[in-house]
Coordinates of C-alpha atoms in Angstrom, one line a residue:
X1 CA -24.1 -18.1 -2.1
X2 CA -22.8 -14.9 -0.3
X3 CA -19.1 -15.0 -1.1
X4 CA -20.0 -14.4 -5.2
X5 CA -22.7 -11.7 -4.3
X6 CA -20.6 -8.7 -5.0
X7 CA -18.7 -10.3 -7.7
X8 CA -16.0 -13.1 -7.5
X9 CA -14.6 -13.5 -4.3
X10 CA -16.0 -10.1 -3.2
X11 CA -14.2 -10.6 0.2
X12 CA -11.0 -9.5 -0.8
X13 CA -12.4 -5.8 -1.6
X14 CA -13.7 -5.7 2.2
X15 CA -11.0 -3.6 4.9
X16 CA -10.7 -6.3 7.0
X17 CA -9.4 -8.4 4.2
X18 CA -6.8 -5.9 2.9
X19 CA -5.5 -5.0 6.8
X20 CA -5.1 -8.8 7.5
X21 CA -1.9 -8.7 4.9
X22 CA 1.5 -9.7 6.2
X23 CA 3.7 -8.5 3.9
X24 CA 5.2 -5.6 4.4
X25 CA 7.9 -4.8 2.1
X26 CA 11.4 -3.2 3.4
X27 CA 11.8 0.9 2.8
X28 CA 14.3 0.6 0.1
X29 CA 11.9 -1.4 -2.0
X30 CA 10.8 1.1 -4.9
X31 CA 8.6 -1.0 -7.5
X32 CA 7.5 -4.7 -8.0
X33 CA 6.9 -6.1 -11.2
X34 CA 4.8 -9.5 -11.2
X35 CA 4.8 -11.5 -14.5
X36 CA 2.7 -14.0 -15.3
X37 CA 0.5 -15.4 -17.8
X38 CA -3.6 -15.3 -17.2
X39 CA -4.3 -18.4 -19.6
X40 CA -5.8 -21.1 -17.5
X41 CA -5.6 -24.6 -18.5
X42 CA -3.4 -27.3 -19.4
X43 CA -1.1 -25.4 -21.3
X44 CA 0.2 -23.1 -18.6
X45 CA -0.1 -25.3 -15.6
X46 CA 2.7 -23.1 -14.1
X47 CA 1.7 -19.6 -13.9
X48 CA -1.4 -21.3 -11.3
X49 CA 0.1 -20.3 -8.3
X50 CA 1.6 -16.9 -9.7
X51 CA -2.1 -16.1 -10.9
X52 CA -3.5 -17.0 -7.4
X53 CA -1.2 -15.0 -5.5
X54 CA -2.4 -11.7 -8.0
X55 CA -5.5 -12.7 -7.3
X56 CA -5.7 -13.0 -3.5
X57 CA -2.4 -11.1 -2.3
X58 CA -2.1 -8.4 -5.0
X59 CA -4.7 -6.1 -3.3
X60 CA -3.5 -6.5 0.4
X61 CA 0.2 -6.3 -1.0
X62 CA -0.8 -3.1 -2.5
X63 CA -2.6 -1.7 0.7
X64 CA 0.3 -2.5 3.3
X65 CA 2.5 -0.6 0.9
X66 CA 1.0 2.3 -0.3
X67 CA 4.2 4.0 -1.2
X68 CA 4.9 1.5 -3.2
X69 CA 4.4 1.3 -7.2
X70 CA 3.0 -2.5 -7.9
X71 CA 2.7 -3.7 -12.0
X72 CA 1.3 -6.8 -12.6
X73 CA 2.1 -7.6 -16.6
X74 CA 0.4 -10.7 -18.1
X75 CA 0.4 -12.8 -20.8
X76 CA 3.9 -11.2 -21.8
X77 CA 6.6 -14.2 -20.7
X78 CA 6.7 -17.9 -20.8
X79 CA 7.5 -18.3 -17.0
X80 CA 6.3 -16.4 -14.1
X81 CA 8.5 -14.2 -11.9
X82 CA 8.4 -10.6 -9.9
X83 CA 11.3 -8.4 -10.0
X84 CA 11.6 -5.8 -6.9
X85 CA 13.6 -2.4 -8.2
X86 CA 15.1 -0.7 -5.0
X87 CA 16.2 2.7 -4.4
X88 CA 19.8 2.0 -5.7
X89 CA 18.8 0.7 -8.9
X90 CA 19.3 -3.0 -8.2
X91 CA 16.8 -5.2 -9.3
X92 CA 15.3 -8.5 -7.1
X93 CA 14.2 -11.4 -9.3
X94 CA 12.0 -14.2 -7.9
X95 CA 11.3 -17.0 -9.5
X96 CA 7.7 -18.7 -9.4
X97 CA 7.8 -21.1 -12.0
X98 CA 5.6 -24.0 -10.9
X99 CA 5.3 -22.8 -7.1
X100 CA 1.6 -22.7 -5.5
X101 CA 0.4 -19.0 -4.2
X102 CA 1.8 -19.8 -0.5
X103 CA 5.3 -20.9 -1.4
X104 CA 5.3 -17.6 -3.5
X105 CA 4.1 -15.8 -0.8
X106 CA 5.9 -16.9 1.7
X107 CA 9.2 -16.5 -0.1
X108 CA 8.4 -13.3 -1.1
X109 CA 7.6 -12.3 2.9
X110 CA 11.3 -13.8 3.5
X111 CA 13.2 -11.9 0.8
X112 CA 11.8 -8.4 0.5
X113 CA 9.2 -8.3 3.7
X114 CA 10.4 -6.7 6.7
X115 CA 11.1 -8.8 10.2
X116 CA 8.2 -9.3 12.6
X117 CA 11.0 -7.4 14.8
X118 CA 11.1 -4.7 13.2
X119 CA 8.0 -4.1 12.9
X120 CA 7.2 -4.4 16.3
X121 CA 10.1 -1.7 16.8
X122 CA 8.8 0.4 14.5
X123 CA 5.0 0.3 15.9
X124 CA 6.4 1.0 19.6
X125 CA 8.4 4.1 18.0
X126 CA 5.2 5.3 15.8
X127 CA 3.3 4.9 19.1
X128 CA 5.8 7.0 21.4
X129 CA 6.0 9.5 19.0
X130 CA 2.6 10.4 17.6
X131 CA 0.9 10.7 20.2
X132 CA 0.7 14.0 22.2
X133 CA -2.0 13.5 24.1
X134 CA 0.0 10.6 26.1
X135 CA 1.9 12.3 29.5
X136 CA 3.2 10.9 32.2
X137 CA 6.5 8.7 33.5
X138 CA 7.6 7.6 30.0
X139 CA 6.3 10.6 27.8
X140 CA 7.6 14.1 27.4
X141 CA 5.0 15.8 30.1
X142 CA 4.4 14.4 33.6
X143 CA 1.2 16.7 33.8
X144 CA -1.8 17.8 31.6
X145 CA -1.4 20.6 32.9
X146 CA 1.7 21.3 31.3
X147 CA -0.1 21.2 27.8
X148 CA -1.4 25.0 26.7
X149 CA -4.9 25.6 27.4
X150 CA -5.4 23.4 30.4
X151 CA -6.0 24.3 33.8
X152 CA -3.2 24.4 36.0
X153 CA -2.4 22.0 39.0
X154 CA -3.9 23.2 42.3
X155 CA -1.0 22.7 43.9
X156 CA 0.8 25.2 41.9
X157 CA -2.3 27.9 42.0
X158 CA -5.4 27.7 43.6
X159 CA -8.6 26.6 41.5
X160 CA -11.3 28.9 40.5
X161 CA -14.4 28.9 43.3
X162 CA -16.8 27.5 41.2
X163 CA -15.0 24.7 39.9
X164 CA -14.6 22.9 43.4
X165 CA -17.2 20.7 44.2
X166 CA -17.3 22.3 47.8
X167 CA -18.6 25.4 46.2
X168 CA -21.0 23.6 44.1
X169 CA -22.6 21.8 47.4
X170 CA -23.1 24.4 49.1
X171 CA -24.3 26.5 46.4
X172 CA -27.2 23.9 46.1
X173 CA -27.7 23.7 49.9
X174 CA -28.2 27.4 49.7
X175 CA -30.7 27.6 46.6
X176 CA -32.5 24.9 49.1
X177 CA -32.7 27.0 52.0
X178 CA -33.9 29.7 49.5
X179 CA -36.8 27.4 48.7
X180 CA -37.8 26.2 52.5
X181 CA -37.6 29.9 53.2
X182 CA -39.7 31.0 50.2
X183 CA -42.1 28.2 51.3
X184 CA -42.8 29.2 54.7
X185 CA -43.2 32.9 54.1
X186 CA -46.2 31.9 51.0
X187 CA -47.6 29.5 53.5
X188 CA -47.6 32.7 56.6
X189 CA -49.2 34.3 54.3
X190 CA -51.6 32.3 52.7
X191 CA -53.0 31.6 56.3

């Protein structure tokens, strides 16, 4: 049985699994608290779904949001919840008493994740921006050439002789005239 070779569900320590997350949480979103209780059984039939989401979601949560701080406390309240503290000192409380782990996910996505718009907005910006390498119509250099180091356009000064490939050709046409010329005198000579 490979998914309990590495452990329980050693899937959710692989890369793939923690970059597949979808919840990104909005910038003024400081620390998370999630409360819940890690008795199974009948007597806390509740806290399921908030112990499922720790389980699967925690890790990938944790991942997408490195600056993040992310507490999980057990066994310390009667019902489960997660409180968000932002950057003004407000805190977020969400309830998920009785919910299963995609209810509480979802609903978390909705009230403290960011829109799928702004992170597309955010991606295209990241994109334009950190990447100096990129010229051309939209970028800040039309050229390479423009960048320090590289060689300059030949239409702005002529390119070194031995960078052509005209100068190469016929500098290998000439090393073969060398050798038919080399090979006739031995041969004169030789007879």
């Amino acid at each position: 049985m490979p998914f309990k070779k590495g452990g329980e569900a050693a899937i959710r320590r692989s890369l793939k699994y923690l970059e597949k997350g979808e919840i990104v949480l909005k910038d003024r979103v400081k620390v998370v608290t999630i409360n819940y209780s890690s008795m199974t059984g009948k007597k806390l039939p509740n806290h399921e779904g908030a112990r499922k989401f720790v389980f699967w979601h925690l890790s990938q949560l944790q991942y997408k949001n490195p600056d993040v701080q992310v507490l999980s406390l057990r066994n310390l309240t009667p019902a489960p919840y997660i409180i968000c503290y932002l950057d003004t000192g407000e805190k977020v409380v969400i309830e998920c008493d009785g919910r299963s782990k995609d209810e509480i996910h979802d609903h978390f996505k909705l009230v403290m994740g960011k829109s799928e718009e702004t992170l597309k907005a955010e991606t295209r910006a990241r994109e334009k921006k950190s990447n100096p390498a990129n010229f051309g119509y939209h970028f800040n250099r039309w050229c390479i050439c423009e960048v320090p180091g590289q060689m300059p356009c030949p239409s702005w000064q002529p390119l070194p002789e031995e960078i052509k490939g005209q100068y190469k050709l016929k500098r290998y046409q000439d090393l073969k005239d060398l050798e038919k010329e080399f090979e006739e005198v031995n041969s004169a000579e030789k007879s």
